[in-house]
C-alpha cells in the first residue's frame, strides 16, 4: 500500500488574488485541499497596468507605478505581512522602477522583465496570507524551474529542461512543505525573464504539475468550473461535472474563456487530472477533466466566438494544381496569422479569421496576388463539443433542422466537420449567434 500523500498543485487566478480577503480565502482553499505547490497569477488588473507601463510615455509611468505600489502595500498591510515580506515587496518596487526607467519600448525582453512583476509581487502576498494562518510557506522563484526559449512575450517551454530543474524542488514537496510560486513567467536559456503569453498562468501550473509528476492539478477561479455554455447567453447553462482532455482542448480554443488553451497539452500527455473550481464557493464543486469520462454525450458543450470573418480566395487555376494551398498558407504564416477553420472547393478556399486580422491590408494585398479575394465579416463561430461527432447518424439533421427552418431562418455560412470526433462548428451572422446557441442548448443539453 502506498501511504505517501498525493501531490497537489493549485493555481489561483487574478480575481482570487485581487485583494486581501480573496488571497486569504485562496490560502484557506489551498490548505483544505492539501496543496503542495501553489501557483499564482498577478492581482487582477496588475498585468494590464504593467502592459501599459511598457508602452506608455514617461508622463504616465509614475502614476501607474504609484498605483501598483499603493495597491500591493495596502494588501500586505491588511494581511498583517511580516517585516520580512514588507522588505521584500519594497525591494521589488525598486526593481520595478529601475526596470521601467531603463526600458527600451521596442524591446520584447525588456517588456517581459516588467510584466513579470505582477506575479513576483502577488506570490509574496500569498506567503503573507499563509503566515497569517500560522502556516509557513516557502517562496519559489519559478524562473529556476520553468525553462523556456527566448521568444519573449510568448515563450515556448522547454519540457526536458524544466523537468530536470524541477528535481531540485521535489525533496521539499515530499517533506510536506508548501511552496508558493509564480505563474506566467519563466526564464530563457541565458537566464532572462520570459512570459508565456497573456493568461498563461494556467499553462504554467500544468507544466509545473507535469514537471514534478503531481497527482492532480486544481485551477481555482471565480466560476464553479466549466459550463455547458456561456451563462450570459442562457440561464439554463449548467456546470459540466466531467470532461475529457480532448473535449476540454476543443472547448478552450472554441471561445470558452475558462482555460488558457495550451493548458490541456501537458496534462493530457502526462494524464494528470484537472479540477476547475470557484475559490469563493468551493462547496459548489466544479469540473473535473480526465482521460476518460463515465458518460460520452453527443454534445457536451456549446461555445460561441463572435467577430469572425470568412475570407474567400478564388482562382480557377487552383483546380487540380499541386502546391497551391501550401502557397496560400505560407502567406498567412509570413504574416503570423493563425487560421482556425478552413473549407475548400475545387476553385476556392475559405478561411475563418478574426475580424481584426482583416485590417492588415498588406496581408490582403499578398492574397490578391494569388486570386480574387472576398470577405464577409461580423460572423460567429458556433462550436458543438462532444463525442462521436462523425459517427452519429441524425446529428446533422438535429443540429440544422431547427435553425434553417421557416421560423428561425438562420443561414449557415460555412461548416467544419470531420477533422475531430469532438468538434463540429459552423458560422452564422453575429446577430444570430446567441439565438443559435440557445436553440442548440435547449435541444441537446436541456432535454
Ligand atoms: N497575469 C497574467 C495575465 O494577466 C497571466 C495570468 O493571469 O494568467 O495575463
Ligand atoms: Mg487569468
PDB file of N, CA, C and O and ligand atoms in Angstrom, residues 41-42 47 119 184 198-201, ligand 1:
ATOM      1  N   UNK A  41      -1.436  33.888 -10.087  1.00  0.00           N
ATOM      2  CA  UNK A  41      -1.481  34.956 -11.081  1.00  0.00           C
ATOM      3  C   UNK A  41      -1.183  36.271 -10.387  1.00  0.00           C
ATOM      4  O   UNK A  41      -1.179  36.341  -9.154  1.00  0.00           O
ATOM      5  N   UNK A  42      -1.019  37.307 -11.161  1.00  0.00           N
ATOM      6  CA  UNK A  42      -0.924  38.654 -10.613  1.00  0.00           C
ATOM      7  C   UNK A  42      -2.294  39.061 -10.073  1.00  0.00           C
ATOM      8  O   UNK A  42      -3.316  38.566 -10.542  1.00  0.00           O
ATOM      9  N   UNK A  47      -1.440  43.104 -14.309  1.00  0.00           N
ATOM     10  CA  UNK A  47      -0.724  42.857 -15.573  1.00  0.00           C
ATOM     11  C   UNK A  47      -1.129  43.886 -16.634  1.00  0.00           C
ATOM     12  O   UNK A  47      -0.288  44.355 -17.399  1.00  0.00           O
ATOM     13  N   UNK A 119       3.254  38.875 -10.920  1.00  0.00           N
ATOM     14  CA  UNK A 119       3.317  37.585 -10.239  1.00  0.00           C
ATOM     15  C   UNK A 119       4.388  37.579  -9.144  1.00  0.00           C
ATOM     16  O   UNK A 119       4.219  36.946  -8.106  1.00  0.00           O
ATOM     17  N   UNK A 184       2.827  32.283 -15.289  1.00  0.00           N
ATOM     18  CA  UNK A 184       3.020  33.245 -16.383  1.00  0.00           C
ATOM     19  C   UNK A 184       4.472  33.476 -16.788  1.00  0.00           C
ATOM     20  O   UNK A 184       4.757  33.779 -17.928  1.00  0.00           O
ATOM     21  N   UNK A 198      -0.358  36.286 -22.463  1.00  0.00           N
ATOM     22  CA  UNK A 198      -1.413  36.721 -21.548  1.00  0.00           C
ATOM     23  C   UNK A 198      -2.317  35.555 -21.169  1.00  0.00           C
ATOM     24  O   UNK A 198      -2.719  34.770 -22.024  1.00  0.00           O
ATOM     25  N   UNK A 199      -2.639  35.474 -19.900  1.00  0.00           N
ATOM     26  CA  UNK A 199      -3.496  34.395 -19.410  1.00  0.00           C
ATOM     27  C   UNK A 199      -2.743  33.093 -19.209  1.00  0.00           C
ATOM     28  O   UNK A 199      -3.341  32.052 -18.930  1.00  0.00           O
ATOM     29  N   UNK A 200      -1.417  33.146 -19.318  1.00  0.00           N
ATOM     30  CA  UNK A 200      -0.623  31.920 -19.339  1.00  0.00           C
ATOM     31  C   UNK A 200      -0.390  31.217 -18.005  1.00  0.00           C
ATOM     32  O   UNK A 200       0.247  30.163 -17.979  1.00  0.00           O
ATOM     33  N   UNK A 201      -0.905  31.751 -16.908  1.00  0.00           N
ATOM     34  CA  UNK A 201      -0.666  31.098 -15.607  1.00  0.00           C
ATOM     35  C   UNK A 201      -1.234  29.687 -15.525  1.00  0.00           C
ATOM     36  O   UNK A 201      -0.657  28.826 -14.873  1.00  0.00           O
TER      37      UNK A 201
HETATM   38  N1  LIG B   1      -1.098  37.795 -15.066  1.00  0.00           N
HETATM   39  C1  LIG B   1      -1.077  37.305 -16.418  1.00  0.00           C
HETATM   40  C2  LIG B   1      -2.178  37.968 -17.227  1.00  0.00           C
HETATM   41  O1  LIG B   1      -2.975  38.711 -16.704  1.00  0.00           O
HETATM   42  C3  LIG B   1      -1.174  35.818 -16.511  1.00  0.00           C
HETATM   43  C4  LIG B   1      -2.426  35.201 -15.934  1.00  0.00           C
HETATM   44  O2  LIG B   1      -3.108  35.792 -15.127  1.00  0.00           O
HETATM   45  O3  LIG B   1      -2.727  34.060 -16.309  1.00  0.00           O
HETATM   46  O4  LIG B   1      -2.236  37.760 -18.406  1.00  0.00           O
END
